[in-house]
Amino acid sequence: MDGNVDPRLRTTNGLEYDRQRTESFELVLDEVLTQCDLAGPAACAFSGDAKAKFTELRETAEREGTLRFPALSPDWRMTFEAFTNFMSRALYNQTVDLPTVAILLQSAHDALHPSGTQARTAATPAITLPANAFDPVVDALPDSPYTGDDSYAAVNCADKPFLHWPGLVPPIADAWDRAMPTFGRGLAWGDPGVCVQWPFAARWADRYTGPWNRRTPNPVLLVNNTHDPATRYTFAQRMSTQLGNARLVTVEAIGHTILGRSDCADRIATDYLINLAVPAKGTVCQPDEQAFPAP
């Protein structure tokens, strides 16, 4: 299983599960900005106190309603909603690779500070983004041509019990926004806003709630990125302890799920599926490409 949940929390307290999931998006964003600064301007155009610069961009977009990105073709503005959707996709499945995201962020910072040494992207070629770059997070490679959000809700609202009533969603969103200022408000209006109104009275009454610790003849192989925004690493650690017989492979990578992007993890998964071979405890893999590869 690649990208894991906390089974016990997910099936008993949907609101807390989603709060911790939202927190993971914030933590991964913080990690990306940290790695950007460590990589330096040659690999990450947004380096140089990236966290402070990102905070300024986010607060400007929220305060003024839009944010200008001169590096985009054509030069245009993103709404705050589009900006946060764009960032969530960049962290989730990297529809746009992180070095390109860094160029875009630096161009927005240059637009706020057009003079001085910060204007690094003036000579950068114009960038064209894919049409879905501003859509809410969905699977990059769905296993069917149907990608409607109601199919997503049908699964998640059946798994996760939300016991609050719809009128509490606005104060929940306010609280999450204060604690998680980039993604909190938007994700509070995701499953916590949708599932309390999902039109089936017993929407989660027949969900499976355990036991999770039945011992299988072969260990269950879990693979998880250390910086997965949607299925956070602590969820995988909890799942590995809740299952009766499991082995967790850690991949030091950013993004949601890893198979296909790490030769190390791919070899382990293949050997497991074909030969039932289980890696040693504490196995750690690397991705094929780092977030900000050296030029």
PDB file of C-alpha atoms in Angstrom:
ATOM      1  CA  MET A   1       0.000   0.000   0.000  1.00  0.00           C
ATOM      2  CA  ASP A   2       1.510   3.270  -1.203  1.00  0.00           C
ATOM      3  CA  GLY A   3       0.297   6.352   0.698  1.00  0.00           C
ATOM      4  CA  ASN A   4      -1.376   5.285   3.948  1.00  0.00           C
ATOM      5  CA  VAL A   5      -4.048   6.410   6.364  1.00  0.00           C
ATOM      6  CA  ASP A   6      -4.533   6.059  10.102  1.00  0.00           C
ATOM      7  CA  PRO A   7      -7.331   3.440  10.003  1.00  0.00           C
ATOM      8  CA  ARG A   8      -8.540   3.957  13.560  1.00  0.00           C
ATOM      9  CA  LEU A   9      -8.678   7.743  13.396  1.00  0.00           C
ATOM     10  CA  ARG A  10     -10.134   7.856   9.895  1.00  0.00           C
ATOM     11  CA  THR A  11     -13.078   5.616  10.779  1.00  0.00           C
ATOM     12  CA  THR A  12     -13.847   7.177  14.174  1.00  0.00           C
ATOM     13  CA  ASN A  13     -13.269  10.936  13.850  1.00  0.00           C
ATOM     14  CA  GLY A  14     -13.387  12.400  10.356  1.00  0.00           C
ATOM     15  CA  LEU A  15     -12.953  15.978  11.489  1.00  0.00           C
ATOM     16  CA  GLU A  16      -9.754  15.325  13.437  1.00  0.00           C
ATOM     17  CA  TYR A  17      -8.437  13.110  10.660  1.00  0.00           C
ATOM     18  CA  ASP A  18      -8.952  15.903   8.120  1.00  0.00           C
ATOM     19  CA  ARG A  19      -7.461  18.486  10.476  1.00  0.00           C
ATOM     20  CA  GLN A  20      -4.281  16.415  10.704  1.00  0.00           C
ATOM     21  CA  ARG A  21      -4.327  15.875   6.935  1.00  0.00           C
ATOM     22  CA  THR A  22      -4.632  19.632   6.381  1.00  0.00           C
ATOM     23  CA  GLU A  23      -1.785  20.213   8.819  1.00  0.00           C
ATOM     24  CA  SER A  24       0.309  17.878   6.670  1.00  0.00           C
ATOM     25  CA  PHE A  25      -0.144  20.142   3.639  1.00  0.00           C
ATOM     26  CA  GLU A  26       1.225  23.021   5.719  1.00  0.00           C
ATOM     27  CA  LEU A  27       4.162  20.933   6.972  1.00  0.00           C
ATOM     28  CA  VAL A  28       5.080  19.812   3.456  1.00  0.00           C
ATOM     29  CA  LEU A  29       4.923  23.402   2.208  1.00  0.00           C
ATOM     30  CA  ASP A  30       7.289  24.377   5.028  1.00  0.00           C
ATOM     31  CA  GLU A  31       9.650  21.564   4.008  1.00  0.00           C
ATOM     32  CA  VAL A  32       9.616  22.650   0.362  1.00  0.00           C
ATOM     33  CA  LEU A  33      10.499  26.223   1.322  1.00  0.00           C
ATOM     34  CA  THR A  34      13.265  24.937   3.613  1.00  0.00           C
ATOM     35  CA  GLN A  35      14.700  22.763   0.833  1.00  0.00           C
ATOM     36  CA  CYS A  36      14.467  25.707  -1.558  1.00  0.00           C
ATOM     37  CA  ASP A  37      16.657  27.845   0.685  1.00  0.00           C
ATOM     38  CA  LEU A  38      19.140  24.996   1.140  1.00  0.00           C
ATOM     39  CA  ALA A  39      19.330  24.447  -2.627  1.00  0.00           C
ATOM     40  CA  GLY A  40      20.220  28.082  -3.308  1.00  0.00           C
ATOM     41  CA  PRO A  41      19.264  30.349  -6.229  1.00  0.00           C
ATOM     42  CA  ALA A  42      20.888  28.201  -8.920  1.00  0.00           C
ATOM     43  CA  ALA A  43      18.479  25.332  -8.186  1.00  0.00           C
ATOM     44  CA  CYS A  44      15.556  27.214  -6.595  1.00  0.00           C
ATOM     45  CA  ALA A  45      14.747  30.686  -7.863  1.00  0.00           C
ATOM     46  CA  PHE A  46      12.671  31.449  -4.771  1.00  0.00           C
ATOM     47  CA  SER A  47      15.516  30.868  -2.297  1.00  0.00           C
ATOM     48  CA  GLY A  48      16.573  33.554   0.173  1.00  0.00           C
ATOM     49  CA  ASP A  49      14.209  33.549   3.181  1.00  0.00           C
ATOM     50  CA  ALA A  50      11.629  31.656   1.144  1.00  0.00           C
ATOM     51  CA  LYS A  51       9.237  31.245   4.077  1.00  0.00           C
ATOM     52  CA  ALA A  52       9.006  34.989   4.717  1.00  0.00           C
ATOM     53  CA  LYS A  53       8.564  35.691   1.010  1.00  0.00           C
ATOM     54  CA  PHE A  54       5.826  33.062   0.684  1.00  0.00           C
ATOM     55  CA  THR A  55       3.985  34.506   3.684  1.00  0.00           C
ATOM     56  CA  GLU A  56       4.054  37.915   2.022  1.00  0.00           C
ATOM     57  CA  LEU A  57       2.663  36.468  -1.217  1.00  0.00           C
ATOM     58  CA  ARG A  58      -0.121  34.588   0.578  1.00  0.00           C
ATOM     59  CA  GLU A  59      -1.118  37.582   2.692  1.00  0.00           C
ATOM     60  CA  THR A  60      -1.095  39.865  -0.365  1.00  0.00           C
ATOM     61  CA  ALA A  61      -3.295  37.468  -2.340  1.00  0.00           C
ATOM     62  CA  GLU A  62      -5.747  37.160   0.544  1.00  0.00           C
ATOM     63  CA  ARG A  63      -5.807  40.883   1.328  1.00  0.00           C
ATOM     64  CA  GLU A  64      -5.997  42.212  -2.239  1.00  0.00           C
ATOM     65  CA  GLY A  65      -7.854  39.285  -3.806  1.00  0.00           C
ATOM     66  CA  THR A  66      -5.290  38.590  -6.531  1.00  0.00           C
ATOM     67  CA  LEU A  67      -1.570  38.101  -7.026  1.00  0.00           C
ATOM     68  CA  ARG A  68       0.388  38.995 -10.173  1.00  0.00           C
ATOM     69  CA  PHE A  69       2.705  36.421 -11.806  1.00  0.00           C
ATOM     70  CA  PRO A  70       4.774  38.085 -14.548  1.00  0.00           C
ATOM     71  CA  ALA A  71       6.517  34.814 -15.469  1.00  0.00           C
ATOM     72  CA  LEU A  72       3.256  33.306 -16.692  1.00  0.00           C
ATOM     73  CA  SER A  73       2.289  33.577 -20.320  1.00  0.00           C
ATOM     74  CA  PRO A  74       0.391  35.781 -20.651  1.00  0.00           C
ATOM     75  CA  ASP A  75       1.270  37.935 -17.619  1.00  0.00           C
ATOM     76  CA  TRP A  76      -1.760  37.516 -15.392  1.00  0.00           C
ATOM     77  CA  ARG A  77      -3.126  37.389 -11.858  1.00  0.00           C
ATOM     78  CA  MET A  78      -4.240  34.525  -9.633  1.00  0.00           C
ATOM     79  CA  THR A  79      -7.063  34.795  -7.142  1.00  0.00           C
ATOM     80  CA  PHE A  80      -6.301  33.635  -3.606  1.00  0.00           C
ATOM     81  CA  GLU A  81      -8.372  30.490  -4.246  1.00  0.00           C
ATOM     82  CA  ALA A  82      -6.472  29.728  -7.459  1.00  0.00           C
ATOM     83  CA  PHE A  83      -3.166  30.363  -5.693  1.00  0.00           C
ATOM     84  CA  THR A  84      -3.884  27.911  -2.853  1.00  0.00           C
ATOM     85  CA  ASN A  85      -5.279  25.311  -5.292  1.00  0.00           C
ATOM     86  CA  PHE A  86      -2.150  25.699  -7.415  1.00  0.00           C
ATOM     87  CA  MET A  87       0.119  25.199  -4.400  1.00  0.00           C
ATOM     88  CA  SER A  88      -1.821  22.154  -3.166  1.00  0.00           C
ATOM     89  CA  ARG A  89      -1.469  20.507  -6.587  1.00  0.00           C
ATOM     90  CA  ALA A  90       2.236  21.347  -6.687  1.00  0.00           C
ATOM     91  CA  LEU A  91       2.743  19.573  -3.352  1.00  0.00           C
ATOM     92  CA  TYR A  92       0.336  16.704  -4.060  1.00  0.00           C
ATOM     93  CA  ASN A  93       1.244  15.419  -7.516  1.00  0.00           C
ATOM     94  CA  GLN A  94       3.607  18.079  -8.861  1.00  0.00           C
ATOM     95  CA  THR A  95       1.525  18.834 -11.951  1.00  0.00           C
ATOM     96  CA  VAL A  96       4.070  21.645 -12.226  1.00  0.00           C
ATOM     97  CA  ASP A  97       7.576  20.673 -11.036  1.00  0.00           C
ATOM     98  CA  LEU A  98       8.892  22.468  -7.964  1.00  0.00           C
ATOM     99  CA  PRO A  99      11.735  24.382  -9.701  1.00  0.00           C
ATOM    100  CA  THR A 100       9.128  25.878 -12.053  1.00  0.00           C
ATOM    101  CA  VAL A 101       6.881  26.701  -9.089  1.00  0.00           C
ATOM    102  CA  ALA A 102       9.867  28.476  -7.535  1.00  0.00           C
ATOM    103  CA  ILE A 103      10.328  30.612 -10.668  1.00  0.00           C
ATOM    104  CA  LEU A 104       6.639  31.559 -10.586  1.00  0.00           C
ATOM    105  CA  LEU A 105       6.756  32.458  -6.895  1.00  0.00           C
ATOM    106  CA  GLN A 106       9.873  34.553  -7.376  1.00  0.00           C
ATOM    107  CA  SER A 107       8.258  36.377 -10.299  1.00  0.00           C
ATOM    108  CA  ALA A 108       5.311  37.240  -8.047  1.00  0.00           C
ATOM    109  CA  HIS A 109       7.723  38.471  -5.376  1.00  0.00           C
ATOM    110  CA  ASP A 110       9.561  40.547  -8.011  1.00  0.00           C
ATOM    111  CA  ALA A 111       6.229  42.120  -8.992  1.00  0.00           C
ATOM    112  CA  LEU A 112       5.789  43.260  -5.386  1.00  0.00           C
ATOM    113  CA  HIS A 113       9.408  44.471  -5.213  1.00  0.00           C
ATOM    114  CA  PRO A 114      10.334  45.533  -8.759  1.00  0.00           C
ATOM    115  CA  SER A 115      13.594  47.276  -7.853  1.00  0.00           C
ATOM    116  CA  GLY A 116      16.789  45.981  -6.270  1.00  0.00           C
ATOM    117  CA  THR A 117      18.601  42.665  -6.325  1.00  0.00           C
ATOM    118  CA  GLN A 118      15.499  40.534  -5.759  1.00  0.00           C
ATOM    119  CA  ALA A 119      14.427  40.766  -9.404  1.00  0.00           C
ATOM    120  CA  ARG A 120      15.963  37.436 -10.493  1.00  0.00           C
ATOM    121  CA  THR A 121      13.331  36.369 -12.971  1.00  0.00           C
ATOM    122  CA  ALA A 122      13.264  39.348 -15.330  1.00  0.00           C
ATOM    123  CA  ALA A 123      15.056  37.365 -18.032  1.00  0.00           C
ATOM    124  CA  THR A 124      13.181  34.092 -17.389  1.00  0.00           C
ATOM    125  CA  PRO A 125      11.281  32.771 -20.421  1.00  0.00           C
ATOM    126  CA  ALA A 126       7.506  32.966 -20.066  1.00  0.00           C
ATOM    127  CA  ILE A 127       5.911  29.850 -18.564  1.00  0.00           C
ATOM    128  CA  THR A 128       2.647  28.262 -19.664  1.00  0.00           C
ATOM    129  CA  LEU A 129       0.845  26.142 -17.069  1.00  0.00           C
ATOM    130  CA  PRO A 130      -1.352  23.114 -17.788  1.00  0.00           C
ATOM    131  CA  ALA A 131      -5.069  23.868 -17.904  1.00  0.00           C
ATOM    132  CA  ASN A 132      -5.780  21.935 -14.658  1.00  0.00           C
ATOM    133  CA  ALA A 133      -3.049  23.636 -12.603  1.00  0.00           C
ATOM    134  CA  PHE A 134      -5.605  25.599 -10.583  1.00  0.00           C
ATOM    135  CA  ASP A 135      -8.177  22.863 -10.066  1.00  0.00           C
ATOM    136  CA  PRO A 136      -8.649  21.325  -6.608  1.00  0.00           C
ATOM    137  CA  VAL A 137      -6.527  18.246  -5.965  1.00  0.00           C
ATOM    138  CA  VAL A 138      -7.554  15.156  -7.942  1.00  0.00           C
ATOM    139  CA  ASP A 139      -5.638  12.064  -8.979  1.00  0.00           C
ATOM    140  CA  ALA A 140      -3.227  12.765 -11.821  1.00  0.00           C
ATOM    141  CA  LEU A 141      -3.826   9.294 -13.316  1.00  0.00           C
ATOM    142  CA  PRO A 142      -7.365   8.202 -12.379  1.00  0.00           C
ATOM    143  CA  ASP A 143      -8.200   4.566 -13.050  1.00  0.00           C
ATOM    144  CA  SER A 144     -11.377   5.502 -14.912  1.00  0.00           C
ATOM    145  CA  PRO A 145     -12.334   8.416 -17.169  1.00  0.00           C
ATOM    146  CA  TYR A 146     -14.862   9.592 -14.559  1.00  0.00           C
ATOM    147  CA  THR A 147     -13.283  12.105 -12.188  1.00  0.00           C
ATOM    148  CA  GLY A 148     -16.329  13.885 -10.747  1.00  0.00           C
ATOM    149  CA  ASP A 149     -16.006  15.157  -7.198  1.00  0.00           C
ATOM    150  CA  ASP A 150     -19.136  13.281  -6.150  1.00  0.00           C
ATOM    151  CA  SER A 151     -17.305   9.961  -6.640  1.00  0.00           C
ATOM    152  CA  TYR A 152     -14.592  11.252  -4.284  1.00  0.00           C
ATOM    153  CA  ALA A 153     -17.232  12.229  -1.714  1.00  0.00           C
ATOM    154  CA  ALA A 154     -19.031   8.892  -2.058  1.00  0.00           C
ATOM    155  CA  VAL A 155     -15.903   7.080  -0.862  1.00  0.00           C
ATOM    156  CA  ASN A 156     -14.656   9.505   1.767  1.00  0.00           C
ATOM    157  CA  CYS A 157     -18.039  10.291   3.292  1.00  0.00           C
ATOM    158  CA  ALA A 158     -18.650   6.547   3.672  1.00  0.00           C
ATOM    159  CA  ASP A 159     -15.331   6.083   5.497  1.00  0.00           C
ATOM    160  CA  LYS A 160     -15.215   9.085   7.792  1.00  0.00           C
ATOM    161  CA  PRO A 161     -17.896  10.016  10.343  1.00  0.00           C
ATOM    162  CA  PHE A 162     -18.444  13.765  10.737  1.00  0.00           C
ATOM    163  CA  LEU A 163     -20.614  14.472  13.756  1.00  0.00           C
ATOM    164  CA  HIS A 164     -20.867  18.280  13.529  1.00  0.00           C
ATOM    165  CA  TRP A 165     -23.788  20.016  11.841  1.00  0.00           C
ATOM    166  CA  PRO A 166     -23.391  22.193   8.701  1.00  0.00           C
ATOM    167  CA  GLY A 167     -23.705  25.468  10.595  1.00  0.00           C
ATOM    168  CA  LEU A 168     -20.446  24.740  12.406  1.00  0.00           C
ATOM    169  CA  VAL A 169     -18.373  24.606   9.210  1.00  0.00           C
ATOM    170  CA  PRO A 170     -17.730  28.403   9.056  1.00  0.00           C
ATOM    171  CA  PRO A 171     -16.263  28.591  12.604  1.00  0.00           C
ATOM    172  CA  ILE A 172     -14.272  25.405  11.919  1.00  0.00           C
ATOM    173  CA  ALA A 173     -12.908  27.063   8.772  1.00  0.00           C
ATOM    174  CA  ASP A 174     -12.038  30.192  10.788  1.00  0.00           C
ATOM    175  CA  ALA A 175     -10.140  28.116  13.363  1.00  0.00           C
ATOM    176  CA  TRP A 176      -8.273  26.113  10.723  1.00  0.00           C
ATOM    177  CA  ASP A 177      -7.422  29.312   8.859  1.00  0.00           C
ATOM    178  CA  ARG A 178      -5.787  30.762  11.966  1.00  0.00           C
ATOM    179  CA  ALA A 179      -3.785  27.592  12.610  1.00  0.00           C
ATOM    180  CA  MET A 180      -3.057  26.650   8.971  1.00  0.00           C
ATOM    181  CA  PRO A 181      -3.195  29.887   6.968  1.00  0.00           C
ATOM    182  CA  THR A 182      -2.415  28.564   3.483  1.00  0.00           C
ATOM    183  CA  PHE A 183      -4.685  25.521   3.223  1.00  0.00           C
ATOM    184  CA  GLY A 184      -6.848  25.557   6.364  1.00  0.00           C
ATOM    185  CA  ARG A 185      -9.899  27.454   5.147  1.00  0.00           C
ATOM    186  CA  GLY A 186     -10.107  25.726   1.779  1.00  0.00           C
ATOM    187  CA  LEU A 187      -9.757  22.188   3.125  1.00  0.00           C
ATOM    188  CA  ALA A 188     -12.227  22.860   5.958  1.00  0.00           C
ATOM    189  CA  TRP A 189     -14.780  23.321   3.199  1.00  0.00           C
ATOM    190  CA  GLY A 190     -13.725  19.979   1.679  1.00  0.00           C
ATOM    191  CA  ASP A 191     -14.918  16.795   3.378  1.00  0.00           C
ATOM    192  CA  PRO A 192     -15.949  18.551   6.631  1.00  0.00           C
ATOM    193  CA  GLY A 193     -18.240  20.795   4.577  1.00  0.00           C
ATOM    194  CA  VAL A 194     -19.434  18.186   2.090  1.00  0.00           C
ATOM    195  CA  CYS A 195     -19.861  15.033   4.171  1.00  0.00           C
ATOM    196  CA  VAL A 196     -22.163  16.567   6.785  1.00  0.00           C
ATOM    197  CA  GLN A 197     -24.574  17.231   3.903  1.00  0.00           C
ATOM    198  CA  TRP A 198     -23.993  14.044   1.906  1.00  0.00           C
ATOM    199  CA  PRO A 199     -27.528  12.858   1.114  1.00  0.00           C
ATOM    200  CA  PHE A 200     -27.580   9.460   2.795  1.00  0.00           C
ATOM    201  CA  ALA A 201     -28.746   9.220   6.381  1.00  0.00           C
ATOM    202  CA  ALA A 202     -26.587   6.175   7.186  1.00  0.00           C
ATOM    203  CA  ARG A 203     -23.705   7.272   4.961  1.00  0.00           C
ATOM    204  CA  TRP A 204     -21.030   5.776   7.248  1.00  0.00           C
ATOM    205  CA  ALA A 205     -23.084   3.354   9.365  1.00  0.00           C
ATOM    206  CA  ASP A 206     -21.761   0.233   7.621  1.00  0.00           C
ATOM    207  CA  ARG A 207     -18.124   1.282   7.289  1.00  0.00           C
ATOM    208  CA  TYR A 208     -15.479  -1.187   8.453  1.00  0.00           C
ATOM    209  CA  THR A 209     -14.051  -0.083  11.808  1.00  0.00           C
ATOM    210  CA  GLY A 210     -11.700  -2.955  12.642  1.00  0.00           C
ATOM    211  CA  PRO A 211     -10.208  -4.988  14.050  1.00  0.00           C
ATOM    212  CA  TRP A 212      -7.079  -3.976  12.173  1.00  0.00           C
ATOM    213  CA  ASN A 213      -4.631  -6.278  13.932  1.00  0.00           C
ATOM    214  CA  ARG A 214      -5.506  -9.660  12.385  1.00  0.00           C
ATOM    215  CA  ARG A 215      -2.194 -11.322  11.603  1.00  0.00           C
ATOM    216  CA  THR A 216      -1.780 -12.075   7.891  1.00  0.00           C
ATOM    217  CA  PRO A 217       0.415 -14.974   6.697  1.00  0.00           C
ATOM    218  CA  ASN A 218       2.709 -12.473   4.970  1.00  0.00           C
ATOM    219  CA  PRO A 219       3.522  -8.958   6.182  1.00  0.00           C
ATOM    220  CA  VAL A 220       1.554  -6.153   4.582  1.00  0.00           C
ATOM    221  CA  LEU A 221       4.051  -3.941   2.734  1.00  0.00           C
ATOM    222  CA  LEU A 222       3.534  -0.217   3.321  1.00  0.00           C
ATOM    223  CA  VAL A 223       5.377   2.475   1.383  1.00  0.00           C
ATOM    224  CA  ASN A 224       5.148   6.151   2.338  1.00  0.00           C
ATOM    225  CA  ASN A 225       6.909   9.409   1.601  1.00  0.00           C
ATOM    226  CA  THR A 226       8.234  11.378   4.542  1.00  0.00           C
ATOM    227  CA  HIS A 227       6.617  14.505   3.063  1.00  0.00           C
ATOM    228  CA  ASP A 228       3.297  13.332   1.648  1.00  0.00           C
ATOM    229  CA  PRO A 229       0.714  16.100   2.095  1.00  0.00           C
ATOM    230  CA  ALA A 230      -2.401  13.934   1.838  1.00  0.00           C
ATOM    231  CA  THR A 231      -1.331  10.672   3.487  1.00  0.00           C
ATOM    232  CA  ARG A 232       1.146  11.996   6.004  1.00  0.00           C
ATOM    233  CA  TYR A 233       4.044   9.926   7.223  1.00  0.00           C
ATOM    234  CA  THR A 234       2.701   9.728  10.787  1.00  0.00           C
ATOM    235  CA  PHE A 235      -0.440   8.069   9.362  1.00  0.00           C
ATOM    236  CA  ALA A 236       1.750   5.349   7.814  1.00  0.00           C
ATOM    237  CA  GLN A 237       3.606   4.875  11.093  1.00  0.00           C
ATOM    238  CA  ARG A 238       0.301   4.450  12.920  1.00  0.00           C
ATOM    239  CA  MET A 239      -1.031   2.044  10.300  1.00  0.00           C
ATOM    240  CA  SER A 240       2.117  -0.081  10.569  1.00  0.00           C
ATOM    241  CA  THR A 241       1.555  -0.459  14.323  1.00  0.00           C
ATOM    242  CA  GLN A 242      -2.215  -1.004  14.058  1.00  0.00           C
ATOM    243  CA  LEU A 243      -1.920  -3.811  11.510  1.00  0.00           C
ATOM    244  CA  GLY A 244      -1.095  -7.221  12.909  1.00  0.00           C
ATOM    245  CA  ASN A 245       1.823  -7.882  10.566  1.00  0.00           C
ATOM    246  CA  ALA A 246       3.254  -5.008   8.529  1.00  0.00           C
ATOM    247  CA  ARG A 247       6.527  -3.567   7.285  1.00  0.00           C
ATOM    248  CA  LEU A 248       6.975   0.118   6.450  1.00  0.00           C
ATOM    249  CA  VAL A 249       9.381   1.345   3.758  1.00  0.00           C
ATOM    250  CA  THR A 250      10.205   5.039   4.114  1.00  0.00           C
ATOM    251  CA  VAL A 251      10.961   7.184   1.067  1.00  0.00           C
ATOM    252  CA  GLU A 252      12.576  10.564   1.695  1.00  0.00           C
ATOM    253  CA  ALA A 253      10.490  12.346  -0.919  1.00  0.00           C
ATOM    254  CA  ILE A 254       7.898  15.085  -1.411  1.00  0.00           C
ATOM    255  CA  GLY A 255       4.498  14.366  -2.971  1.00  0.00           C
ATOM    256  CA  HIS A 256       1.527  12.019  -2.698  1.00  0.00           C
ATOM    257  CA  THR A 257       2.647   8.385  -3.206  1.00  0.00           C
ATOM    258  CA  ILE A 258       5.945   7.362  -4.773  1.00  0.00           C
ATOM    259  CA  LEU A 259       5.772   4.158  -6.848  1.00  0.00           C
ATOM    260  CA  GLY A 260       6.990   4.973 -10.326  1.00  0.00           C
ATOM    261  CA  ARG A 261       9.204   7.765  -9.022  1.00  0.00           C
ATOM    262  CA  SER A 262      11.702   5.757  -6.964  1.00  0.00           C
ATOM    263  CA  ASP A 263      13.658   2.879  -8.470  1.00  0.00           C
ATOM    264  CA  CYS A 264      14.498   1.697  -4.943  1.00  0.00           C
ATOM    265  CA  ALA A 265      10.845   1.512  -3.856  1.00  0.00           C
ATOM    266  CA  ASP A 266       9.813   0.001  -7.204  1.00  0.00           C
ATOM    267  CA  ARG A 267      12.333  -2.846  -6.835  1.00  0.00           C
ATOM    268  CA  ILE A 268      11.116  -3.577  -3.301  1.00  0.00           C
ATOM    269  CA  ALA A 269       7.449  -3.569  -4.360  1.00  0.00           C
ATOM    270  CA  THR A 270       8.163  -5.812  -7.358  1.00  0.00           C
ATOM    271  CA  ASP A 271      10.132  -8.302  -5.268  1.00  0.00           C
ATOM    272  CA  TYR A 272       7.316  -8.350  -2.714  1.00  0.00           C
ATOM    273  CA  LEU A 273       4.558  -8.936  -5.276  1.00  0.00           C
ATOM    274  CA  ILE A 274       6.446 -11.616  -7.207  1.00  0.00           C
ATOM    275  CA  ASN A 275       8.479 -13.359  -4.505  1.00  0.00           C
ATOM    276  CA  LEU A 276       6.764 -12.307  -1.243  1.00  0.00           C
ATOM    277  CA  ALA A 277      10.143 -10.897  -0.208  1.00  0.00           C
ATOM    278  CA  VAL A 278      10.006  -8.358   2.610  1.00  0.00           C
ATOM    279  CA  PRO A 279      12.700  -5.680   3.065  1.00  0.00           C
ATOM    280  CA  ALA A 280      14.575  -5.228   6.325  1.00  0.00           C
ATOM    281  CA  LYS A 281      13.024  -3.161   9.075  1.00  0.00           C
ATOM    282  CA  GLY A 282      13.869   0.504   8.793  1.00  0.00           C
ATOM    283  CA  THR A 283      14.477   0.399   5.036  1.00  0.00           C
ATOM    284  CA  VAL A 284      14.779   3.920   3.588  1.00  0.00           C
ATOM    285  CA  CYS A 285      14.681   4.777  -0.120  1.00  0.00           C
ATOM    286  CA  GLN A 286      15.366   7.917  -2.109  1.00  0.00           C
ATOM    287  CA  PRO A 287      13.339   9.310  -5.024  1.00  0.00           C
ATOM    288  CA  ASP A 288      14.811   9.192  -8.522  1.00  0.00           C
ATOM    289  CA  GLU A 289      14.856  12.995  -8.580  1.00  0.00           C
ATOM    290  CA  GLN A 290      15.261  15.433  -5.718  1.00  0.00           C
ATOM    291  CA  ALA A 291      12.843  18.335  -5.340  1.00  0.00           C
ATOM    292  CA  PHE A 292      15.414  20.897  -6.467  1.00  0.00           C
ATOM    293  CA  PRO A 293      18.088  19.066  -8.446  1.00  0.00           C
ATOM    294  CA  ALA A 294      21.379  20.851  -8.978  1.00  0.00           C
ATOM    295  CA  PRO A 295      21.514  22.448 -12.434  1.00  0.00           C
TER     296      PRO A 295
END
